[in-house]
CSV table of C-alpha atoms in Angstrom, one decimal:
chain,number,residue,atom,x,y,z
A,1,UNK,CA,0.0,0.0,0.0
A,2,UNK,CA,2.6,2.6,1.0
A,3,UNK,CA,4.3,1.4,-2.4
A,4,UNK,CA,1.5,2.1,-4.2
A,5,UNK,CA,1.5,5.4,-2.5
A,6,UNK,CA,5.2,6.2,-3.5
A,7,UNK,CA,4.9,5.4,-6.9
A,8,UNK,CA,1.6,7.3,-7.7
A,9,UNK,CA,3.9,10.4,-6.5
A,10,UNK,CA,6.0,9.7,-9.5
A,11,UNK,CA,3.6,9.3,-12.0
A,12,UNK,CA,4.5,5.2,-11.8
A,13,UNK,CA,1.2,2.9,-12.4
A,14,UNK,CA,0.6,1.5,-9.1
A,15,UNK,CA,-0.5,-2.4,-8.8
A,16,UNK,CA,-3.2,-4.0,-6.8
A,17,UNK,CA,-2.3,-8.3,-5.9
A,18,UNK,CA,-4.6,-10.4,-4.7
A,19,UNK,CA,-3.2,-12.9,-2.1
A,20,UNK,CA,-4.7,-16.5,-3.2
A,21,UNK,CA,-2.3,-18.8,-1.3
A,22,UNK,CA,0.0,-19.0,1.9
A,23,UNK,CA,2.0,-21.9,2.6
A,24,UNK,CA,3.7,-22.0,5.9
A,25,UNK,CA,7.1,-23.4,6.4
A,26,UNK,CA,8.9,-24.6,9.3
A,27,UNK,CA,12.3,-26.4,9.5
A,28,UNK,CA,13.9,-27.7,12.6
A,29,UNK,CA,17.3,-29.6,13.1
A,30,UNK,CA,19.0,-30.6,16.1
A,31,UNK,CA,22.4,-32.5,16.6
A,32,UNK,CA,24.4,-33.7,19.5
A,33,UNK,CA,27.6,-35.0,20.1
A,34,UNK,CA,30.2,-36.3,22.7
A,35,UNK,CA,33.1,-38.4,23.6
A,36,UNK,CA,36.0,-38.7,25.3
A,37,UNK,CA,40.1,-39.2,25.7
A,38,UNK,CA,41.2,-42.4,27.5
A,39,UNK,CA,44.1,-40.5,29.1
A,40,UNK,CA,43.3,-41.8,33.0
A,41,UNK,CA,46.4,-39.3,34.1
A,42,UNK,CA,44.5,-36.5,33.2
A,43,UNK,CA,41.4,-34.6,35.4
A,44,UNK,CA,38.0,-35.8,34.5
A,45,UNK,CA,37.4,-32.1,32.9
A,46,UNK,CA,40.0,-32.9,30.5
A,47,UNK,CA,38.9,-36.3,28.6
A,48,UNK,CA,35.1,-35.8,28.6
A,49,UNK,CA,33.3,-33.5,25.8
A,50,UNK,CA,30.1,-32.6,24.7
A,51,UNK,CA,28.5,-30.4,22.0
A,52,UNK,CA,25.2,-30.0,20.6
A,53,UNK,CA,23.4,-27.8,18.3
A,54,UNK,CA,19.5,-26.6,17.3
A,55,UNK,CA,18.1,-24.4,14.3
A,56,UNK,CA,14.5,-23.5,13.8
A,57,UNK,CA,13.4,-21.9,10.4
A,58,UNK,CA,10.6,-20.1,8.8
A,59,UNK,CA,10.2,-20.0,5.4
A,60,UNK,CA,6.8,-19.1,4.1
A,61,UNK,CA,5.5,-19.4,0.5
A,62,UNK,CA,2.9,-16.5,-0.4
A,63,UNK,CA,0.9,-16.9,-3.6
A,64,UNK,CA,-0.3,-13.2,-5.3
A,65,UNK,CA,-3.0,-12.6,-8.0
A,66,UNK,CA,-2.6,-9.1,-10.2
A,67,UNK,CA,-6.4,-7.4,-9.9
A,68,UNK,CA,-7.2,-6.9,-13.5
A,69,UNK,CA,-10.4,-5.9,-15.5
A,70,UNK,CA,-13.8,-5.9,-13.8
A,71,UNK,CA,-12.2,-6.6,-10.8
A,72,UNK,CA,-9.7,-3.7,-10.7
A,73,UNK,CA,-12.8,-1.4,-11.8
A,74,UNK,CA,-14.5,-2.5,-9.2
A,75,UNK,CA,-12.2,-2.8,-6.2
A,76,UNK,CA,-9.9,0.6,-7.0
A,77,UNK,CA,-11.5,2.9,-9.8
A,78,UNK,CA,-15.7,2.7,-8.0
A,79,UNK,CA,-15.9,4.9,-5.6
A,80,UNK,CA,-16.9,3.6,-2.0
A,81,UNK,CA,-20.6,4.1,-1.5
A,82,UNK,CA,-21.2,6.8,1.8
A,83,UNK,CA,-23.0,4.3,2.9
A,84,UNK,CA,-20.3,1.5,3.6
A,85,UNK,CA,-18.1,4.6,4.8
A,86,UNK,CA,-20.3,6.3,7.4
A,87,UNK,CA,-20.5,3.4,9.5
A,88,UNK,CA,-16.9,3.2,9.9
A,89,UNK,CA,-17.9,5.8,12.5
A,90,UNK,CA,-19.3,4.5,14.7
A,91,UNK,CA,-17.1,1.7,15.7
A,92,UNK,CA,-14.7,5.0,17.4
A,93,UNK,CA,-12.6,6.0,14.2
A,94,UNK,CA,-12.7,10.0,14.0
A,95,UNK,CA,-14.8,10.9,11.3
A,96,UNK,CA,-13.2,14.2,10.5
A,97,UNK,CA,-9.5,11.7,9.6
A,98,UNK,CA,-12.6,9.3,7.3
A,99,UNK,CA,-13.9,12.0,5.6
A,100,UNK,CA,-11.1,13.6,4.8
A,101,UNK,CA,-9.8,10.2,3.2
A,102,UNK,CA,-12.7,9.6,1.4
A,103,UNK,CA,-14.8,12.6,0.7
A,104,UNK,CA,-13.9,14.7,-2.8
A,105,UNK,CA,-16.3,17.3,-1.6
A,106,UNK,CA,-19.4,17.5,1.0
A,107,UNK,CA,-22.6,19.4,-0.2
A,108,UNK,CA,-20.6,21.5,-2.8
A,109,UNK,CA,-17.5,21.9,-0.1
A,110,UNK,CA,-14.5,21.1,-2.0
A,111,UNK,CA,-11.9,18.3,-0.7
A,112,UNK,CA,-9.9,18.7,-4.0
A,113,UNK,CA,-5.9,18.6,-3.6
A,114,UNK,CA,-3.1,18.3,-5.5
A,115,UNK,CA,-2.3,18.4,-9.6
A,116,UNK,CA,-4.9,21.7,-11.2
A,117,UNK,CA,-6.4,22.7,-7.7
A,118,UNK,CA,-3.5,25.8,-7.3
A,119,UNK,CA,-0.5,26.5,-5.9
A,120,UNK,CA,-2.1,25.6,-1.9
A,121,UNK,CA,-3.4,22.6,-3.1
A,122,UNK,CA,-6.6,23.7,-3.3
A,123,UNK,CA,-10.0,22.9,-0.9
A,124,UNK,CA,-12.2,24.8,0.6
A,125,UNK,CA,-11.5,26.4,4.0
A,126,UNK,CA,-15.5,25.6,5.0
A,127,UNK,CA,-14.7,21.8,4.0
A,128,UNK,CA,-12.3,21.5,6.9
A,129,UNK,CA,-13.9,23.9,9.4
A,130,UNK,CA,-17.0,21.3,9.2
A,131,UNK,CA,-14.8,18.3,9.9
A,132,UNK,CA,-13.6,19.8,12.6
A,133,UNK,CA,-17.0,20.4,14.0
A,134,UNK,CA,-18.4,16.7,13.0
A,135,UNK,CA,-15.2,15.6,14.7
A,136,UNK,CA,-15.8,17.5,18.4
A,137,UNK,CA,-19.1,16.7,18.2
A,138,UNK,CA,-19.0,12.9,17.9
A,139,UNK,CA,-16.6,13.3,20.8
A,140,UNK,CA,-19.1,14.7,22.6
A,141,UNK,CA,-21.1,12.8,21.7
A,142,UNK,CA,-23.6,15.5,20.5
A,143,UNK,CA,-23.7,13.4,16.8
A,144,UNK,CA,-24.3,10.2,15.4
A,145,UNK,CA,-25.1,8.0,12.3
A,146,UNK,CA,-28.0,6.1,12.2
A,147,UNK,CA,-28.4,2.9,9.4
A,148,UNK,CA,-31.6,1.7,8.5
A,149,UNK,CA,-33.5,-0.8,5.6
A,150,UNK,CA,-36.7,1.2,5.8
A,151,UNK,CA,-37.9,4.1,2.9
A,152,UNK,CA,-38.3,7.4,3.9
A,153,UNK,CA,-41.3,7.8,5.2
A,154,UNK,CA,-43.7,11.4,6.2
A,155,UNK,CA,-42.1,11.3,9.3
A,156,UNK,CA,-38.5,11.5,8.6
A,157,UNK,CA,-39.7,14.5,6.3
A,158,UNK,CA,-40.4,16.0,9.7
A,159,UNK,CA,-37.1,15.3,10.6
A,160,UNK,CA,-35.6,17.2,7.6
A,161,UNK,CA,-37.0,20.2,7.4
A,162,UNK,CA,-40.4,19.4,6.3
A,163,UNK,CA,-39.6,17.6,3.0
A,164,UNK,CA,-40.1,14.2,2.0
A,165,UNK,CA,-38.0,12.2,-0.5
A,166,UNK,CA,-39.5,8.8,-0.2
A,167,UNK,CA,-39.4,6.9,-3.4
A,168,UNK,CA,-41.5,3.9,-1.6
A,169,UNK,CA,-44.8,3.4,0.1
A,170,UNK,CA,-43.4,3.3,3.1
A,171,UNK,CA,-43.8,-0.4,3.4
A,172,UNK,CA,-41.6,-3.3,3.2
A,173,UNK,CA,-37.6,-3.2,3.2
A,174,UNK,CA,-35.3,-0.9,0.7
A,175,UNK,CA,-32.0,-0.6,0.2
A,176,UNK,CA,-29.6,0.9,3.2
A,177,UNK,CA,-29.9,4.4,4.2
A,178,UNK,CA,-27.7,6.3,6.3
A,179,UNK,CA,-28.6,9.6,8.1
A,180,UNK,CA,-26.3,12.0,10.1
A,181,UNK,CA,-27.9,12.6,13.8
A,182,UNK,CA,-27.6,14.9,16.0
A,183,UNK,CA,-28.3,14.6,19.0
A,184,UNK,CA,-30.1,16.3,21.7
A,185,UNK,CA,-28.1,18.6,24.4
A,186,UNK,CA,-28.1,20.9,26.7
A,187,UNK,CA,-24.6,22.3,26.7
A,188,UNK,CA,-24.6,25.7,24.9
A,189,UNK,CA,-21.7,25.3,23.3
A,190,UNK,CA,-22.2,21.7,21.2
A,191,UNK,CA,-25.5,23.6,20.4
A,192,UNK,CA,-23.8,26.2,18.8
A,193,UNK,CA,-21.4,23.7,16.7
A,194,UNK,CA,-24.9,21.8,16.0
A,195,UNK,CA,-26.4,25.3,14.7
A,196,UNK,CA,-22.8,25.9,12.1
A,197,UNK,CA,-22.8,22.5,11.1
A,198,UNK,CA,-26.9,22.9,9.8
A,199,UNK,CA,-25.7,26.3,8.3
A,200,UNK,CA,-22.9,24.6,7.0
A,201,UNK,CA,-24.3,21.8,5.2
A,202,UNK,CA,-27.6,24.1,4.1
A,203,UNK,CA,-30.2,22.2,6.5
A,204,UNK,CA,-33.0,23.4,8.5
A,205,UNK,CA,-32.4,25.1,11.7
A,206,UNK,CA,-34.8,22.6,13.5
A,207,UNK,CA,-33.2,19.7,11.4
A,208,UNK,CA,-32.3,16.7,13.9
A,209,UNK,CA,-31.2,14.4,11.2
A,210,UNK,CA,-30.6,14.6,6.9
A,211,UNK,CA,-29.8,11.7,4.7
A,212,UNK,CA,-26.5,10.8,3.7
A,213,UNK,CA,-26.5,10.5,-0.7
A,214,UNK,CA,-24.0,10.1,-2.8
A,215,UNK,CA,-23.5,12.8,-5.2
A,216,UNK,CA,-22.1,16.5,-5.7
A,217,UNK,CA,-24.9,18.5,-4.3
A,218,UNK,CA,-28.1,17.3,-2.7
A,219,UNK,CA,-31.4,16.6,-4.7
A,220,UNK,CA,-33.6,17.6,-2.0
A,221,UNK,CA,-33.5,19.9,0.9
A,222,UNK,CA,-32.6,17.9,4.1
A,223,UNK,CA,-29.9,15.7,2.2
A,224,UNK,CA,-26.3,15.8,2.7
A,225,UNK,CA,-24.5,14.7,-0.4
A,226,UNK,CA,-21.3,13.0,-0.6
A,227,UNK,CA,-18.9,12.8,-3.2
A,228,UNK,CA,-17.2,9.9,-2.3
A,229,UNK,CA,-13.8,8.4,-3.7
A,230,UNK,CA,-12.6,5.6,-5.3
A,231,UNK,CA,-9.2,3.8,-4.0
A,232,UNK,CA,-7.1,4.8,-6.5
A,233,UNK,CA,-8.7,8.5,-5.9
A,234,UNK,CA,-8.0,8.0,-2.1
A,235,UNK,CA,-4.2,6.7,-2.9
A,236,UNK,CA,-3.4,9.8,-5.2
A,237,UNK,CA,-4.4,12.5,-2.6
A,238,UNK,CA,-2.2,10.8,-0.2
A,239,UNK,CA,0.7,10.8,-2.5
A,240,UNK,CA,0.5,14.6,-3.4
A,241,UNK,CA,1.3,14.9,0.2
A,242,UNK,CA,4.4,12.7,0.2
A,243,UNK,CA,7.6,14.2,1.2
A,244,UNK,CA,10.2,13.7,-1.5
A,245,UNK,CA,13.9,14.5,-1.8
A,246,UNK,CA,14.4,18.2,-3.1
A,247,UNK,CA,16.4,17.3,-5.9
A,248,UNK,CA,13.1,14.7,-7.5
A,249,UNK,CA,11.4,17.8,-7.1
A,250,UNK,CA,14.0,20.0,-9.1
A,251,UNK,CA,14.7,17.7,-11.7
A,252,UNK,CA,11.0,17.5,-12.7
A,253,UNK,CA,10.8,13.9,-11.5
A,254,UNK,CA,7.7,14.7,-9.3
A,255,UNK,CA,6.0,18.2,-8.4
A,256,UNK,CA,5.8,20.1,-4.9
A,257,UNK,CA,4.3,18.9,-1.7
A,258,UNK,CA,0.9,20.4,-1.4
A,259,UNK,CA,0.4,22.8,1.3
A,260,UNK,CA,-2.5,23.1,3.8
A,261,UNK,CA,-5.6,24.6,3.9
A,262,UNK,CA,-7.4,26.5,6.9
A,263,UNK,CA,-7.1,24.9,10.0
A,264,UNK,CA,-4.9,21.7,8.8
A,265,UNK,CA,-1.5,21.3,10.2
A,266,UNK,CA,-0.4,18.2,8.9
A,267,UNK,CA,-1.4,15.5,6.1
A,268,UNK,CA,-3.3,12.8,7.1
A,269,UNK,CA,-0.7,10.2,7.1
A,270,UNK,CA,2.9,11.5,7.1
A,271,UNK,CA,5.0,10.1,4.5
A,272,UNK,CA,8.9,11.1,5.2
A,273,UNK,CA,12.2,10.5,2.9
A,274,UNK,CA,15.7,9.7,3.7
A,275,UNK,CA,18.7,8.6,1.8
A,276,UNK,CA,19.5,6.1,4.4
A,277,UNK,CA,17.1,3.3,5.6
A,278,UNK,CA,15.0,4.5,8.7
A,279,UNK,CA,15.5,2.7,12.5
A,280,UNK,CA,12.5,1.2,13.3
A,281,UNK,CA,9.9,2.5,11.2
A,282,UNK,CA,6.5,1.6,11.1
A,283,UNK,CA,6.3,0.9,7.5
A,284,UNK,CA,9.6,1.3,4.7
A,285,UNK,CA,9.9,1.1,0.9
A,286,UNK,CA,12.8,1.7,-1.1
A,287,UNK,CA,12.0,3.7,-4.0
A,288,UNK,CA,14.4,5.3,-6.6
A,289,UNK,CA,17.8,5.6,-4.5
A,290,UNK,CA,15.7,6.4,-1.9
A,291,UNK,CA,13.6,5.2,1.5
A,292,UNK,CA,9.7,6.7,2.0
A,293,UNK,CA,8.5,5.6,5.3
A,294,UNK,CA,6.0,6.3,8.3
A,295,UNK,CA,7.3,6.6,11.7
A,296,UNK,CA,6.2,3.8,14.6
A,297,UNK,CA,6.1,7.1,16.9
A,298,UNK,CA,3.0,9.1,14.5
A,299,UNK,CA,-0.2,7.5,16.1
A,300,UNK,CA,-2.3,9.9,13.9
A,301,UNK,CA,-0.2,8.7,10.8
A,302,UNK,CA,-0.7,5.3,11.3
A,303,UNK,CA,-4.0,5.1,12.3
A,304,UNK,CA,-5.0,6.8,8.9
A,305,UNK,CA,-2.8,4.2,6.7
A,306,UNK,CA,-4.8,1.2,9.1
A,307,UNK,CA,-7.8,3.2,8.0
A,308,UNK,CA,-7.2,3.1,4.1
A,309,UNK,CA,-6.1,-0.5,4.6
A,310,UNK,CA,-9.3,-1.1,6.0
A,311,UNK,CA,-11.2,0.7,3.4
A,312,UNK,CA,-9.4,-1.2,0.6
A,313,UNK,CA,-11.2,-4.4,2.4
A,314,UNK,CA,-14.3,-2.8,1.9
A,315,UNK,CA,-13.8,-1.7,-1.6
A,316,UNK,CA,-13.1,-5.0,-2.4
A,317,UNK,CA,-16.8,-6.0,-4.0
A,318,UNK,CA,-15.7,-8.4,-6.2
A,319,UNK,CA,-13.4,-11.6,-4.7
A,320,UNK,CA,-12.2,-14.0,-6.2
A,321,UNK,CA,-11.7,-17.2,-3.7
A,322,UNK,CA,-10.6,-16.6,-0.8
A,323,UNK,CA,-6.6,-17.3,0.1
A,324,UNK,CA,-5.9,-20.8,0.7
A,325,UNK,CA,-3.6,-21.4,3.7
A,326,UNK,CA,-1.6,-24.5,3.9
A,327,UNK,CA,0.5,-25.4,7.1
A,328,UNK,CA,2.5,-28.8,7.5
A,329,UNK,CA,1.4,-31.1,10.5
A,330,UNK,CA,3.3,-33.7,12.2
């Protein structure tokens, strides 16, 4: 994955394997030996001897599959449904770190970076100002997703602002929805973050919840659309924030690091360079002459790339079988 990352930077093709078989491999030896010199003159310590020696060994086999076709559109170039992202949520992971991985813009708020979006990289300011509000409110508590199998119904038009955008009866299950919550309080100031984030994402004052949709701007009021990104989207963004050796950069190997926007302070997952191999690191490739790696010290850093890792699982809507792992007995 951080390969991938790397290489993307360069304007390399990345590739996407498939692991279809593991063989694991063990080897263990053991000798012993001993004797003695029939020289009775001699101490006891002298004449008697004794040696013995034992290896163990692990040599695994791992079998990889390239992703190609229907496959590779499906599990890197589709972008991930808001709906399989938003729950991610819930489980504890920070939603401001998820949506900045996977959102390309929020009700018209631009996530765009990198090549074309200007010399800061581009995004809007508003973008990241609503992340951080999301974020302090779902630490508080003050904000949750809730996932449901039922169509929208007269009462969740209530909900959002007096609008209805059932495409049902009502009766029987539909497909997943997601809606942002928020949730009751009575602390002033998580009512005031409640108040930007409605003004922010164009919902009703009243508004206690709005469906999540994927798209570039909402079709209806009390929506909150989602333009989601693919994998190979998600990768690229990460690798325009890639530090690089100066002199790639120079020689027209690669182009600047992006800058931040607003109230960032750092990339999502930190990406250093280094002529010599890192102590210790979290994750290291070697690359062109030179060594890209995460430090095992940047919790923020690593959490993100475990993020995207976890994301690739879920992009993954097409499988082949499943990895066939083969371990000798006896």
């Amino acid at each position: 994955m951080l390969l991938n990352i790397v290489r993307l930077r360069y304007a390399d093709p990345p590739t996407f394997l498939d692991t279809t078989q593991v063989i694991a491999g063990y080897s263990v030896s053991k000798s012993v030996s001993g004797g003695f010199y029939a020289y009775p003159a001699t101490a006891v310590g002298n004449y008697l001897f004794g040696t013995g020696t034992m290896s163990l060994g692990e040599s695994p086999t791992f079998t990889y599959q390239p992703v190609t076709g229907q496959q590779y559109a499906e599990n890197v170039v589709r972008p991930i449904s808001p709906t399989v992202i938003m729950p991610l949520s819930l489980g504890g992971l920070p939603i401001d770190t998820l949506l900045r991985l996977t959102a390309q813009s929020i009700d018209g708020l631009s996530n765009v970076r990198g090549l074309g979006a200007g010399p800061f990289g581009g995004g809007s300011v508003r973008f990241y100002l609503l992340l951080h509000d999301l974020r302090q409110l779902q630490v508080a508590g003050a904000m949750t997703i809730r996932i449901t199998t039922d169509p929208a119904t007269p009462t969740d038009s209530k909900k959002n602002g007096g609008k209805s955008d059932s495409n049902g009866s009502g009766s029987g299950p539909g497909p997943e929805r997601s809606y942002l919550v928020l949730t009751s309080t009575s602390e002033s100031n998580l009512l005031a973050i409640q108040a930007e984030v409605r003004r922010l994402l164009h919902l009703d004052p009243t508004a206690e919840e709005a469906e999540i949709v994927y798209g570039p701007y909402p079709k209806h009021p009390g929506q909150i659309a989602i333009l989601t990104r693919s994998m190979l989207a998600m990768l690229t963004q990460l690798a325009y924030e890639v530090e690089v050796p100066e002199g790639d950069i120079k020689a027209g190997r690669t182009p600047p690091t992006i800058g931040q926007v607003g109230i960032e302070n750092r990339p999502e997952v930190v990406i250093h360079s280094s002529k010599d191999e890192p102590d210790g690191p979290y994750a290291a490739v070697s690359y062109h002459n030179a060594w890209f790696w995460i430090s095992d010290r940047d919790f923020q850093s690593k959490l993100a790339f475990t993020m995207v890792q976890v994301l690739a699982a879920l992009a993954a809507t097409n499988h082949t079988g499943g990895a066939v792992v083969t371990i000798p007995a006896g």
